[in-house]
Amino acid sequence: MTRPSSDPSPVTRLGAGGDRKKRGWLAPVSWSVAAVFAAAAALYSSATAREVAAESARTIFQIVTSPFVLEATLAILGLCIVIAINQRRIQKEGDGWVFLETHEPATDASEASDPPHRHDGVVWQEKPGAFDDAGTSLEVAEGYLDLGLGEDALRELESMPAAAREQEKAVGLRIRALVMTGQGTAAATAFTDWMRGHGGGGTFLAEAALASALWLHGNVPGAEAGTWLARARDADGAVVEKLPRQHPLRGFLVP
């Protein structure tokens, strides 16, 4: 079950709105205390007021304790107590509403043949933002690379739409995956094609080339770590400058 979100910004919640909530109880309490003191003063100073109050209290008690009225009064009182407790709980813990992500039934014949996914629904406590499937695939592929799983990263990248695979970050991740899987020639070709097609490189491409150089230096002694370091500098020299001054790869840099 979902509902529209009207949650104010954090600044509004923590600013004037929060101060207003803190002072909201002050006026009712002040008026209630003033009314009690006024009634007490009237009863203390006037015998007629005391007599009228006593007679009114006696009459109300007789009405309330009469058959049927007593049961109805207790029921209404109990309902008010339950509502008050529930409102207090909602203010402290939230109303319990959630956002449910659902998947539409497959309309394509190839997708319809897949087995049903019984656990596709995902419950969110807060309203989620717009989902970016391509961005999610890139994050998954990058996670595979961080774990050293180049083949899995390539499979994840290949599952993306063709247009998404042309993004600089996707190309950079593919270069890293190709290097990890021993396909250095294909990785170099992908790097050169991007540089030629876009008139130069960028931060993502430079970071991918630097990551490839670091991986080769640590895992494949004697490989082309220096070549990939030079490619990283060609794409974005500022990225290479992030290397520590005493890092062994700096010995491959030629002024």
Coordinates of C-alpha atoms in Angstrom, one line a residue:
M1 CA 0.0 0.0 0.0
T2 CA 1.4 3.4 -0.9
R3 CA 0.5 7.0 -0.3
P4 CA 1.8 10.3 -1.7
S5 CA 4.8 11.6 0.2
S6 CA 4.4 15.1 1.7
D7 CA 7.4 14.9 3.9
P8 CA 9.0 18.3 4.5
S9 CA 12.6 19.0 4.0
P10 CA 15.0 18.4 6.8
V11 CA 15.6 22.1 7.2
T12 CA 11.9 22.7 7.7
R13 CA 11.5 19.8 10.1
L14 CA 14.4 20.9 12.3
G15 CA 13.8 24.6 12.0
A16 CA 10.7 26.6 12.7
G17 CA 8.4 23.6 12.6
G18 CA 10.3 21.9 15.5
D19 CA 10.1 25.0 17.7
R20 CA 6.4 25.4 16.9
K21 CA 5.8 21.8 18.1
K22 CA 7.7 22.4 21.3
R23 CA 5.6 25.5 22.1
G24 CA 2.3 24.0 20.9
W25 CA 1.3 22.6 24.3
L26 CA 1.9 25.9 26.1
A27 CA -1.3 27.8 25.2
P28 CA -3.7 25.0 26.0
V29 CA -2.1 24.2 29.3
S30 CA -2.0 27.9 30.2
W31 CA -5.7 28.4 29.4
S32 CA -6.6 25.2 31.3
V33 CA -4.7 26.3 34.4
A34 CA -6.3 29.7 34.3
A35 CA -9.8 28.2 33.9
V36 CA -9.2 25.9 37.0
F37 CA -8.0 28.8 39.1
A38 CA -11.0 31.0 38.0
A39 CA -13.5 28.2 38.9
A40 CA -11.8 27.6 42.2
A41 CA -11.9 31.3 43.0
A42 CA -15.6 31.5 42.1
L43 CA -16.5 28.5 44.3
Y44 CA -14.5 29.8 47.2
S45 CA -16.0 33.3 47.2
S46 CA -19.6 32.5 46.4
A47 CA -21.9 30.1 48.3
T48 CA -24.4 30.3 45.4
A49 CA -21.8 29.1 43.0
R50 CA -20.9 26.2 45.3
E51 CA -24.6 25.2 45.5
V52 CA -25.1 25.4 41.7
A53 CA -21.9 23.4 41.1
A54 CA -22.9 20.7 43.6
E55 CA -26.4 20.4 42.2
S56 CA -25.0 20.2 38.6
A57 CA -22.5 17.5 39.6
R58 CA -25.3 15.5 41.3
T59 CA -27.5 15.7 38.2
I60 CA -24.7 14.8 35.8
F61 CA -23.7 11.8 38.0
Q62 CA -27.3 10.5 38.0
I63 CA -27.6 10.8 34.2
V64 CA -24.2 9.2 33.5
T65 CA -24.9 6.3 35.9
S66 CA -28.4 5.6 34.6
P67 CA -28.9 2.3 32.6
F68 CA -27.7 2.2 29.0
V69 CA -26.1 5.7 29.4
L70 CA -23.4 4.3 31.7
E71 CA -22.4 1.5 29.3
A72 CA -22.3 4.0 26.3
T73 CA -20.3 6.5 28.4
L74 CA -17.7 3.8 29.4
A75 CA -17.5 2.6 25.7
I76 CA -16.9 6.2 24.4
L77 CA -14.4 6.8 27.2
G78 CA -12.5 3.6 26.4
L79 CA -12.5 4.5 22.6
C80 CA -11.1 7.9 23.4
I81 CA -8.3 6.3 25.5
V82 CA -7.4 3.9 22.7
I83 CA -7.3 6.7 20.1
A84 CA -5.2 8.8 22.3
I85 CA -2.7 6.0 22.9
N86 CA -2.6 5.1 19.2
Q87 CA -2.0 8.7 18.2
R88 CA 0.9 8.9 20.8
R89 CA 2.4 5.7 19.3
I90 CA 2.1 7.0 15.7
Q91 CA 3.9 10.2 16.7
K92 CA 6.8 8.3 18.2
E93 CA 7.1 5.3 15.9
G94 CA 5.4 6.4 12.6
D95 CA 2.1 5.3 11.1
G96 CA 3.4 2.0 9.8
W97 CA 2.7 2.8 6.1
V98 CA 5.3 1.3 3.7
F99 CA 6.1 1.5 0.0
L100 CA 5.8 -1.8 -2.0
E101 CA 7.8 -2.3 -5.2
T102 CA 6.0 -4.7 -7.5
H103 CA 6.9 -6.1 -10.9
E104 CA 4.4 -6.1 -13.7
P105 CA 3.7 -9.4 -15.4
A106 CA 5.9 -10.2 -18.4
T107 CA 4.3 -9.4 -21.8
D108 CA 7.1 -10.6 -24.0
A109 CA 6.9 -14.3 -24.8
S110 CA 10.6 -14.9 -24.0
E111 CA 10.2 -13.3 -20.6
A112 CA 6.9 -15.0 -19.9
S113 CA 8.7 -18.4 -20.1
D114 CA 10.9 -17.5 -17.1
P115 CA 9.9 -19.1 -13.8
P116 CA 7.7 -16.9 -11.5
H117 CA 9.6 -14.8 -9.0
R118 CA 7.7 -15.2 -5.7
H119 CA 9.8 -12.7 -3.8
D120 CA 10.0 -9.8 -6.3
G121 CA 8.0 -7.4 -4.0
V122 CA 10.3 -5.2 -1.9
V123 CA 9.1 -3.3 1.1
W124 CA 10.5 0.2 1.7
Q125 CA 10.1 2.1 4.9
E126 CA 10.7 5.4 3.0
K127 CA 9.7 6.4 -0.5
P128 CA 12.5 5.2 -2.8
G129 CA 13.9 7.4 -5.6
A130 CA 13.8 6.6 -9.2
F131 CA 15.5 3.4 -10.0
D132 CA 18.4 3.4 -12.5
D133 CA 18.9 -0.1 -13.8
A134 CA 22.0 0.9 -15.8
G135 CA 23.5 2.6 -12.7
T136 CA 22.8 -0.5 -10.6
S137 CA 24.5 -2.8 -13.2
L138 CA 27.6 -0.5 -13.2
E139 CA 27.7 -0.7 -9.4
V140 CA 27.4 -4.5 -9.5
A141 CA 30.1 -4.7 -12.1
E142 CA 32.4 -2.4 -10.1
G143 CA 31.8 -4.6 -7.0
Y144 CA 32.8 -7.7 -9.0
L145 CA 36.0 -5.9 -10.1
D146 CA 36.9 -4.9 -6.5
L147 CA 36.6 -8.6 -5.6
G148 CA 38.8 -9.6 -8.5
L149 CA 36.0 -11.3 -10.5
G150 CA 36.6 -10.1 -14.0
E151 CA 34.5 -12.6 -15.8
D152 CA 31.5 -11.8 -13.7
A153 CA 32.0 -8.1 -14.3
L154 CA 32.1 -8.7 -18.0
R155 CA 28.8 -10.7 -17.9
E156 CA 27.1 -8.0 -15.9
L157 CA 28.3 -5.3 -18.4
E158 CA 27.2 -7.3 -21.3
S159 CA 23.7 -7.6 -19.9
M160 CA 23.3 -3.8 -20.0
P161 CA 21.6 -2.1 -23.0
A162 CA 23.9 -1.2 -25.9
A163 CA 23.5 2.6 -25.3
A164 CA 24.4 2.2 -21.6
R165 CA 27.5 0.3 -22.5
E166 CA 28.8 3.3 -24.4
Q167 CA 29.0 5.4 -21.3
E168 CA 32.5 6.4 -20.2
K169 CA 32.2 4.6 -16.8
A170 CA 30.9 1.4 -18.5
V171 CA 33.8 1.5 -21.0
G172 CA 36.3 2.0 -18.1
L173 CA 34.9 -0.9 -16.1
R174 CA 35.0 -3.1 -19.2
I175 CA 38.7 -2.1 -19.7
R176 CA 39.4 -3.2 -16.1
A177 CA 37.6 -6.5 -16.6
L178 CA 39.4 -7.2 -19.8
V179 CA 42.8 -6.6 -18.2
M180 CA 41.9 -8.8 -15.3
T181 CA 40.9 -11.6 -17.6
G182 CA 44.1 -11.4 -19.7
Q183 CA 42.5 -9.7 -22.7
G184 CA 45.0 -6.8 -22.7
T185 CA 44.8 -6.2 -26.5
A186 CA 41.0 -5.9 -26.4
A187 CA 41.3 -3.5 -23.4
A188 CA 43.9 -1.4 -25.2
T189 CA 41.6 -1.2 -28.3
A190 CA 38.6 -0.1 -26.2
F191 CA 40.8 2.6 -24.6
T192 CA 42.1 3.8 -28.0
D193 CA 38.6 3.8 -29.6
W194 CA 37.2 5.9 -26.8
M195 CA 40.1 8.4 -26.9
R196 CA 39.8 8.7 -30.7
G197 CA 36.0 8.9 -30.7
H198 CA 35.7 11.6 -28.0
G199 CA 38.8 13.6 -28.7
G200 CA 40.4 12.7 -25.4
G201 CA 39.6 10.9 -22.2
G202 CA 38.1 11.7 -18.9
T203 CA 38.2 11.0 -15.2
F204 CA 36.5 7.6 -15.4
L205 CA 38.7 6.4 -18.2
A206 CA 41.8 7.6 -16.5
E207 CA 40.8 5.9 -13.2
A208 CA 40.2 2.7 -15.1
A209 CA 43.6 2.8 -16.7
L210 CA 45.2 3.6 -13.4
A211 CA 43.3 0.7 -11.7
S212 CA 44.5 -1.6 -14.5
A213 CA 48.1 -0.5 -14.0
L214 CA 47.8 -1.1 -10.2
W215 CA 46.3 -4.5 -10.8
L216 CA 48.9 -5.6 -13.3
H217 CA 51.7 -4.3 -11.0
G218 CA 50.4 -6.4 -8.1
N219 CA 49.3 -9.5 -9.9
V220 CA 51.2 -9.9 -13.1
P221 CA 54.9 -9.0 -12.6
G222 CA 56.6 -7.8 -15.8
A223 CA 53.3 -6.9 -17.5
E224 CA 52.4 -3.6 -19.1
A225 CA 51.7 -1.7 -15.9
G226 CA 53.8 1.2 -17.2
T227 CA 51.9 1.4 -20.4
W228 CA 48.5 1.6 -18.7
L229 CA 49.9 4.2 -16.3
A230 CA 50.9 6.3 -19.3
R231 CA 47.4 5.8 -20.8
A232 CA 45.9 7.0 -17.5
R233 CA 48.1 10.2 -17.7
D234 CA 47.0 10.7 -21.3
A235 CA 43.3 10.5 -20.3
D236 CA 43.6 12.7 -17.2
G237 CA 46.9 13.6 -15.7
A238 CA 45.3 14.8 -12.4
V239 CA 44.2 11.2 -11.7
V240 CA 47.8 9.9 -11.9
E241 CA 48.9 12.6 -9.4
K242 CA 46.9 10.9 -6.7
L243 CA 49.5 8.2 -6.6
P244 CA 51.7 8.4 -3.5
R245 CA 55.1 10.0 -4.1
Q246 CA 56.9 6.8 -3.1
H247 CA 54.7 4.4 -5.1
P248 CA 56.8 2.0 -7.3
L249 CA 54.6 2.8 -10.3
R250 CA 55.9 6.4 -10.4
G251 CA 59.2 4.9 -11.7
F252 CA 57.4 4.2 -15.0
L253 CA 56.4 7.8 -15.5
V254 CA 58.5 9.5 -18.2
P255 CA 58.6 13.4 -18.0

